Amino acid sequence: MLTVVAVLMLSLAAFGLLSEKLRSEAIENAVQGKAHTLLELTAPSVARALWTLNANEVTALLEGLTADSDFYSAAVITDYGQRYRVGQPPDRDGNETGRNLLTVTRSLYASNAVEGGRADQWLGDLTITLTKDALIDNLNARVSQVVILVSLLVTLALAAVYLLLTRMVVVPIRTMLAALGRVRSPDWQPLRWKRSDEFGQLISEFNTMVEQIRRHEERLEGARFAAEQGSRAKSSFVARMSHEMRTPLNVVIGFSDLLRTDPDANDTMREQAGEIYRSGQRLLRMVVDILEMAEFDAGTVRANDARVDLSPVIERAVALVRARRAEVGSRIIIDVAPDLPMIRGDAPRLCRMIEHLIDNAVKFSHTGSDVGVTAIADTAGGVRLSVTNHGQPFPPELSDWAMRPFEQADVSHTRRYEGAGLGLTLCMRYARLHDGRLTIHSEGGLTEVSFTLPPERTERRGGEAGSRQAVGAGVRG
């Protein structure tokens, strides 16, 4: 619409410039034509009057010119210096003083006065000056009428263009915009368009596109519902199976513990019973992890928000790892800051998270290297717990991969380390359960896994010192 208005305005401007030029040329031509006509009619009579030296006739002839509506002045200069003039007087220099004037001059000779007169005998000059004011006023009035008419026509054209654009463009676009807002509505109906023009084709394509999108969304919704149903069924099955497996596992673990500690059993029996006991414990931990993952997937895990002292929780986790990793021969060094605040959280799940972190660190450490467990208050007022170990470098690009359920950094059939790949995943979910975050940083064989709690989860305490101790997890003290 703005483009159409701009084109029309430029057209009007061009029309105005052209009409002004044409108007000026028309006035000039009209006045010149009249002036030359008056010269042609008056010159012979004035020449005869000058030939006969009849001054009164010359004056009368000039006076006769004043009857013309565009007359301004007329003058005759004779060969003997006599001047005749009627009309408006000239200025001091002899020039005409008015504006919008046109002056024409013609020399008079004897041949103009009498038949047989000499063509080179000059009798004088006849000058006629006409004014353009009347013609200008007349043309201005006509131009005003034309401008008003053109303006009216342009206004009508603009109104017609506006109505046409509104009907052909604006209305269809508004209809489509309104329909877009109702696409997700259950009672959406395809748009109807009476004309088979470009917008009719566009609306037809729009209806087809919306129908395809709605069918696609229905299929996606069905697939999502089926996936959620399958996920819930899987979680329910895993939870039931885990519960069912714990009872026989506890029996196996209990009887194998009795056999490996039976004083009447020989060494071979006690060794075999010990292997059964350790395998049962490992399997039980895996079942517990799977059960915990199923509860997380089902959304039924709730943190027990209680006041927790992190130092004994760390010591408990270290003791659990030491009991099953005695053969590794690594030291676990605990360094808890003296000003470590109390935290609010679920102590059993915090213990399991720290146990997983320490167990992974011991498992992936070089033989005989130390594992560090550090807990400090960070500058923001939160708590940062870090577990470090020296071992094979951990590629940064595998951090997200390793935190996925049932994924491991080493997925080959000849991998060296046991496990189902749930440790880091559970640690990450335990961290989120406590509004914290879990990060992994590895450089030059030194890997650090950090768990950070926000300030909202801490409570300051006074007078309680932290601890630093080395807990043997093998032959080293």
JSON list of N, CA and C in Angstrom, two decimals, residues 263-309:
[
{"chain": "A", "resi": 263, "resn": "PRO", "atom": "N", "xyz": [34.57, -72.33, 61.37]},
{"chain": "A", "resi": 263, "resn": "PRO", "atom": "CA", "xyz": [35.89, -72.86, 61.75]},
{"chain": "A", "resi": 263, "resn": "PRO", "atom": "C", "xyz": [36.09, -74.32, 61.35]},
{"chain": "A", "resi": 264, "resn": "ASP", "atom": "N", "xyz": [34.98, -75.02, 61.07]},
{"chain": "A", "resi": 264, "resn": "ASP", "atom": "CA", "xyz": [35.11, -76.44, 60.70]},
{"chain": "A", "resi": 264, "resn": "ASP", "atom": "C", "xyz": [35.35, -76.63, 59.21]},
{"chain": "A", "resi": 265, "resn": "ALA", "atom": "N", "xyz": [35.18, -75.56, 58.41]},
{"chain": "A", "resi": 265, "resn": "ALA", "atom": "CA", "xyz": [35.38, -75.66, 56.97]},
{"chain": "A", "resi": 265, "resn": "ALA", "atom": "C", "xyz": [36.86, -75.58, 56.64]},
{"chain": "A", "resi": 266, "resn": "ASN", "atom": "N", "xyz": [37.25, -76.30, 55.61]},
{"chain": "A", "resi": 266, "resn": "ASN", "atom": "CA", "xyz": [38.66, -76.25, 55.21]},
{"chain": "A", "resi": 266, "resn": "ASN", "atom": "C", "xyz": [38.92, -74.97, 54.40]},
{"chain": "A", "resi": 267, "resn": "ASP", "atom": "N", "xyz": [40.17, -74.76, 54.05]},
{"chain": "A", "resi": 267, "resn": "ASP", "atom": "CA", "xyz": [40.56, -73.51, 53.38]},
{"chain": "A", "resi": 267, "resn": "ASP", "atom": "C", "xyz": [39.89, -73.36, 52.02]},
{"chain": "A", "resi": 268, "resn": "THR", "atom": "N", "xyz": [39.79, -74.47, 51.28]},
{"chain": "A", "resi": 268, "resn": "THR", "atom": "CA", "xyz": [39.17, -74.40, 49.95]},
{"chain": "A", "resi": 268, "resn": "THR", "atom": "C", "xyz": [37.71, -73.98, 50.06]},
{"chain": "A", "resi": 269, "resn": "MET", "atom": "N", "xyz": [37.00, -74.55, 51.02]},
{"chain": "A", "resi": 269, "resn": "MET", "atom": "CA", "xyz": [35.58, -74.20, 51.21]},
{"chain": "A", "resi": 269, "resn": "MET", "atom": "C", "xyz": [35.44, -72.74, 51.61]},
{"chain": "A", "resi": 270, "resn": "ARG", "atom": "N", "xyz": [36.29, -72.30, 52.53]},
{"chain": "A", "resi": 270, "resn": "ARG", "atom": "CA", "xyz": [36.19, -70.89, 52.97]},
{"chain": "A", "resi": 270, "resn": "ARG", "atom": "C", "xyz": [36.52, -69.93, 51.82]},
{"chain": "A", "resi": 271, "resn": "GLU", "atom": "N", "xyz": [37.51, -70.28, 50.99]},
{"chain": "A", "resi": 271, "resn": "GLU", "atom": "CA", "xyz": [37.85, -69.43, 49.85]},
{"chain": "A", "resi": 271, "resn": "GLU", "atom": "C", "xyz": [36.71, -69.37, 48.85]},
{"chain": "A", "resi": 272, "resn": "GLN", "atom": "N", "xyz": [36.12, -70.51, 48.55]},
{"chain": "A", "resi": 272, "resn": "GLN", "atom": "CA", "xyz": [34.99, -70.54, 47.61]},
{"chain": "A", "resi": 272, "resn": "GLN", "atom": "C", "xyz": [33.78, -69.81, 48.18]},
{"chain": "A", "resi": 273, "resn": "ALA", "atom": "N", "xyz": [33.52, -70.01, 49.48]},
{"chain": "A", "resi": 273, "resn": "ALA", "atom": "CA", "xyz": [32.42, -69.29, 50.11]},
{"chain": "A", "resi": 273, "resn": "ALA", "atom": "C", "xyz": [32.67, -67.78, 50.09]},
{"chain": "A", "resi": 274, "resn": "GLY", "atom": "N", "xyz": [33.93, -67.39, 50.29]},
{"chain": "A", "resi": 274, "resn": "GLY", "atom": "CA", "xyz": [34.25, -65.96, 50.24]},
{"chain": "A", "resi": 274, "resn": "GLY", "atom": "C", "xyz": [34.01, -65.38, 48.87]},
{"chain": "A", "resi": 275, "resn": "GLU", "atom": "N", "xyz": [34.32, -66.14, 47.82]},
{"chain": "A", "resi": 275, "resn": "GLU", "atom": "CA", "xyz": [34.06, -65.67, 46.46]},
{"chain": "A", "resi": 275, "resn": "GLU", "atom": "C", "xyz": [32.56, -65.53, 46.22]},
{"chain": "A", "resi": 276, "resn": "ILE", "atom": "N", "xyz": [31.79, -66.51, 46.71]},
{"chain": "A", "resi": 276, "resn": "ILE", "atom": "CA", "xyz": [30.33, -66.41, 46.58]},
{"chain": "A", "resi": 276, "resn": "ILE", "atom": "C", "xyz": [29.83, -65.18, 47.32]},
{"chain": "A", "resi": 277, "resn": "TYR", "atom": "N", "xyz": [30.38, -64.95, 48.51]},
{"chain": "A", "resi": 277, "resn": "TYR", "atom": "CA", "xyz": [29.94, -63.81, 49.33]},
{"chain": "A", "resi": 277, "resn": "TYR", "atom": "C", "xyz": [30.23, -62.49, 48.60]},
{"chain": "A", "resi": 278, "resn": "ARG", "atom": "N", "xyz": [31.45, -62.34, 48.07]},
{"chain": "A", "resi": 278, "resn": "ARG", "atom": "CA", "xyz": [31.82, -61.09, 47.40]},
{"chain": "A", "resi": 278, "resn": "ARG", "atom": "C", "xyz": [31.01, -60.89, 46.12]},
{"chain": "A", "resi": 279, "resn": "SER", "atom": "N", "xyz": [30.81, -61.97, 45.38]},
{"chain": "A", "resi": 279, "resn": "SER", "atom": "CA", "xyz": [30.00, -61.86, 44.15]},
{"chain": "A", "resi": 279, "resn": "SER", "atom": "C", "xyz": [28.56, -61.51, 44.50]},
{"chain": "A", "resi": 280, "resn": "GLY", "atom": "N", "xyz": [28.02, -62.12, 45.56]},
{"chain": "A", "resi": 280, "resn": "GLY", "atom": "CA", "xyz": [26.66, -61.80, 45.97]},
{"chain": "A", "resi": 280, "resn": "GLY", "atom": "C", "xyz": [26.53, -60.35, 46.41]},
{"chain": "A", "resi": 281, "resn": "GLN", "atom": "N", "xyz": [27.55, -59.84, 47.14]},
{"chain": "A", "resi": 281, "resn": "GLN", "atom": "CA", "xyz": [27.53, -58.44, 47.56]},
{"chain": "A", "resi": 281, "resn": "GLN", "atom": "C", "xyz": [27.55, -57.51, 46.34]},
{"chain": "A", "resi": 282, "resn": "ARG", "atom": "N", "xyz": [28.41, -57.83, 45.36]},
{"chain": "A", "resi": 282, "resn": "ARG", "atom": "CA", "xyz": [28.49, -57.01, 44.15]},
{"chain": "A", "resi": 282, "resn": "ARG", "atom": "C", "xyz": [27.16, -57.03, 43.40]},
{"chain": "A", "resi": 283, "resn": "LEU", "atom": "N", "xyz": [26.57, -58.20, 43.28]},
{"chain": "A", "resi": 283, "resn": "LEU", "atom": "CA", "xyz": [25.29, -58.32, 42.59]},
{"chain": "A", "resi": 283, "resn": "LEU", "atom": "C", "xyz": [24.19, -57.58, 43.36]},
{"chain": "A", "resi": 284, "resn": "LEU", "atom": "N", "xyz": [24.23, -57.66, 44.69]},
{"chain": "A", "resi": 284, "resn": "LEU", "atom": "CA", "xyz": [23.23, -56.95, 45.51]},
{"chain": "A", "resi": 284, "resn": "LEU", "atom": "C", "xyz": [23.34, -55.45, 45.32]},
{"chain": "A", "resi": 285, "resn": "ARG", "atom": "N", "xyz": [24.59, -54.95, 45.28]},
{"chain": "A", "resi": 285, "resn": "ARG", "atom": "CA", "xyz": [24.77, -53.51, 45.06]},
{"chain": "A", "resi": 285, "resn": "ARG", "atom": "C", "xyz": [24.23, -53.11, 43.68]},
{"chain": "A", "resi": 286, "resn": "MET", "atom": "N", "xyz": [24.46, -53.96, 42.68]},
{"chain": "A", "resi": 286, "resn": "MET", "atom": "CA", "xyz": [23.94, -53.67, 41.34]},
{"chain": "A", "resi": 286, "resn": "MET", "atom": "C", "xyz": [22.41, -53.66, 41.35]},
{"chain": "A", "resi": 287, "resn": "VAL", "atom": "N", "xyz": [21.80, -54.63, 42.07]},
{"chain": "A", "resi": 287, "resn": "VAL", "atom": "CA", "xyz": [20.33, -54.67, 42.15]},
{"chain": "A", "resi": 287, "resn": "VAL", "atom": "C", "xyz": [19.81, -53.42, 42.84]},
{"chain": "A", "resi": 288, "resn": "VAL", "atom": "N", "xyz": [20.49, -53.01, 43.92]},
{"chain": "A", "resi": 288, "resn": "VAL", "atom": "CA", "xyz": [20.06, -51.79, 44.63]},
{"chain": "A", "resi": 288, "resn": "VAL", "atom": "C", "xyz": [20.17, -50.57, 43.71]},
{"chain": "A", "resi": 289, "resn": "ASP", "atom": "N", "xyz": [21.26, -50.50, 42.92]},
{"chain": "A", "resi": 289, "resn": "ASP", "atom": "CA", "xyz": [21.42, -49.37, 42.00]},
{"chain": "A", "resi": 289, "resn": "ASP", "atom": "C", "xyz": [20.31, -49.36, 40.95]},
{"chain": "A", "resi": 290, "resn": "ILE", "atom": "N", "xyz": [20.01, -50.55, 40.42]},
{"chain": "A", "resi": 290, "resn": "ILE", "atom": "CA", "xyz": [18.94, -50.62, 39.40]},
{"chain": "A", "resi": 290, "resn": "ILE", "atom": "C", "xyz": [17.61, -50.22, 40.01]},
{"chain": "A", "resi": 291, "resn": "LEU", "atom": "N", "xyz": [17.36, -50.67, 41.23]},
{"chain": "A", "resi": 291, "resn": "LEU", "atom": "CA", "xyz": [16.12, -50.31, 41.91]},
{"chain": "A", "resi": 291, "resn": "LEU", "atom": "C", "xyz": [16.05, -48.79, 42.13]},
{"chain": "A", "resi": 292, "resn": "GLU", "atom": "N", "xyz": [17.18, -48.20, 42.50]},
{"chain": "A", "resi": 292, "resn": "GLU", "atom": "CA", "xyz": [17.21, -46.74, 42.70]},
{"chain": "A", "resi": 292, "resn": "GLU", "atom": "C", "xyz": [16.97, -46.01, 41.37]},
{"chain": "A", "resi": 293, "resn": "MET", "atom": "N", "xyz": [17.56, -46.49, 40.29]},
{"chain": "A", "resi": 293, "resn": "MET", "atom": "CA", "xyz": [17.34, -45.87, 38.98]},
{"chain": "A", "resi": 293, "resn": "MET", "atom": "C", "xyz": [15.88, -45.97, 38.57]},
{"chain": "A", "resi": 294, "resn": "ALA", "atom": "N", "xyz": [15.26, -47.14, 38.86]},
{"chain": "A", "resi": 294, "resn": "ALA", "atom": "CA", "xyz": [13.84, -47.30, 38.53]},
{"chain": "A", "resi": 294, "resn": "ALA", "atom": "C", "xyz": [12.99, -46.30, 39.30]},
{"chain": "A", "resi": 295, "resn": "GLU", "atom": "N", "xyz": [13.33, -46.06, 40.55]},
{"chain": "A", "resi": 295, "resn": "GLU", "atom": "CA", "xyz": [12.58, -45.08, 41.34]},
{"chain": "A", "resi": 295, "resn": "GLU", "atom": "C", "xyz": [12.79, -43.67, 40.81]},
{"chain": "A", "resi": 296, "resn": "PHE", "atom": "N", "xyz": [14.02, -43.36, 40.39]},
{"chain": "A", "resi": 296, "resn": "PHE", "atom": "CA", "xyz": [14.26, -42.04, 39.78]},
{"chain": "A", "resi": 296, "resn": "PHE", "atom": "C", "xyz": [13.44, -41.88, 38.50]},
{"chain": "A", "resi": 297, "resn": "ASP", "atom": "N", "xyz": [13.44, -42.92, 37.64]},
{"chain": "A", "resi": 297, "resn": "ASP", "atom": "CA", "xyz": [12.68, -42.84, 36.39]},
{"chain": "A", "resi": 297, "resn": "ASP", "atom": "C", "xyz": [11.18, -42.72, 36.65]},
{"chain": "A", "resi": 298, "resn": "ALA", "atom": "N", "xyz": [10.70, -43.35, 37.71]},
{"chain": "A", "resi": 298, "resn": "ALA", "atom": "CA", "xyz": [9.28, -43.28, 38.04]},
{"chain": "A", "resi": 298, "resn": "ALA", "atom": "C", "xyz": [8.92, -41.97, 38.75]},
{"chain": "A", "resi": 299, "resn": "GLY", "atom": "N", "xyz": [9.94, -41.19, 39.15]},
{"chain": "A", "resi": 299, "resn": "GLY", "atom": "CA", "xyz": [9.69, -39.93, 39.83]},
{"chain": "A", "resi": 299, "resn": "GLY", "atom": "C", "xyz": [9.22, -40.07, 41.25]},
{"chain": "A", "resi": 300, "resn": "THR", "atom": "N", "xyz": [9.57, -41.19, 41.90]},
{"chain": "A", "resi": 300, "resn": "THR", "atom": "CA", "xyz": [9.10, -41.44, 43.27]},
{"chain": "A", "resi": 300, "resn": "THR", "atom": "C", "xyz": [10.17, -41.18, 44.31]},
{"chain": "A", "resi": 301, "resn": "VAL", "atom": "N", "xyz": [11.36, -40.72, 43.90]},
{"chain": "A", "resi": 301, "resn": "VAL", "atom": "CA", "xyz": [12.45, -40.48, 44.85]},
{"chain": "A", "resi": 301, "resn": "VAL", "atom": "C", "xyz": [12.25, -39.12, 45.50]},
{"chain": "A", "resi": 302, "resn": "ARG", "atom": "N", "xyz": [12.27, -39.09, 46.80]},
{"chain": "A", "resi": 302, "resn": "ARG", "atom": "CA", "xyz": [12.17, -37.86, 47.56]},
{"chain": "A", "resi": 302, "resn": "ARG", "atom": "C", "xyz": [13.32, -37.80, 48.56]},
{"chain": "A", "resi": 303, "resn": "ALA", "atom": "N", "xyz": [13.99, -36.66, 48.62]},
{"chain": "A", "resi": 303, "resn": "ALA", "atom": "CA", "xyz": [15.12, -36.52, 49.54]},
{"chain": "A", "resi": 303, "resn": "ALA", "atom": "C", "xyz": [14.62, -36.27, 50.96]},
{"chain": "A", "resi": 304, "resn": "ASN", "atom": "N", "xyz": [15.27, -36.94, 51.91]},
{"chain": "A", "resi": 304, "resn": "ASN", "atom": "CA", "xyz": [14.98, -36.71, 53.32]},
{"chain": "A", "resi": 304, "resn": "ASN", "atom": "C", "xyz": [15.78, -35.50, 53.78]},
{"chain": "A", "resi": 305, "resn": "ASP", "atom": "N", "xyz": [15.11, -34.37, 53.89]},
{"chain": "A", "resi": 305, "resn": "ASP", "atom": "CA", "xyz": [15.80, -33.10, 54.19]},
{"chain": "A", "resi": 305, "resn": "ASP", "atom": "C", "xyz": [16.06, -33.01, 55.69]},
{"chain": "A", "resi": 306, "resn": "ALA", "atom": "N", "xyz": [17.28, -33.43, 56.09]},
{"chain": "A", "resi": 306, "resn": "ALA", "atom": "CA", "xyz": [17.65, -33.41, 57.50]},
{"chain": "A", "resi": 306, "resn": "ALA", "atom": "C", "xyz": [19.01, -32.73, 57.65]},
{"chain": "A", "resi": 307, "resn": "ARG", "atom": "N", "xyz": [19.34, -32.36, 58.90]},
{"chain": "A", "resi": 307, "resn": "ARG", "atom": "CA", "xyz": [20.63, -31.72, 59.18]},
{"chain": "A", "resi": 307, "resn": "ARG", "atom": "C", "xyz": [21.70, -32.81, 59.21]},
{"chain": "A", "resi": 308, "resn": "VAL", "atom": "N", "xyz": [22.74, -32.65, 58.37]},
{"chain": "A", "resi": 308, "resn": "VAL", "atom": "CA", "xyz": [23.73, -33.71, 58.19]},
{"chain": "A", "resi": 308, "resn": "VAL", "atom": "C", "xyz": [25.13, -33.15, 58.42]},
{"chain": "A", "resi": 309, "resn": "ASP", "atom": "N", "xyz": [25.92, -33.91, 59.19]},
{"chain": "A", "resi": 309, "resn": "ASP", "atom": "CA", "xyz": [27.34, -33.62, 59.33]},
{"chain": "A", "resi": 309, "resn": "ASP", "atom": "C", "xyz": [28.07, -34.47, 58.29]}
]
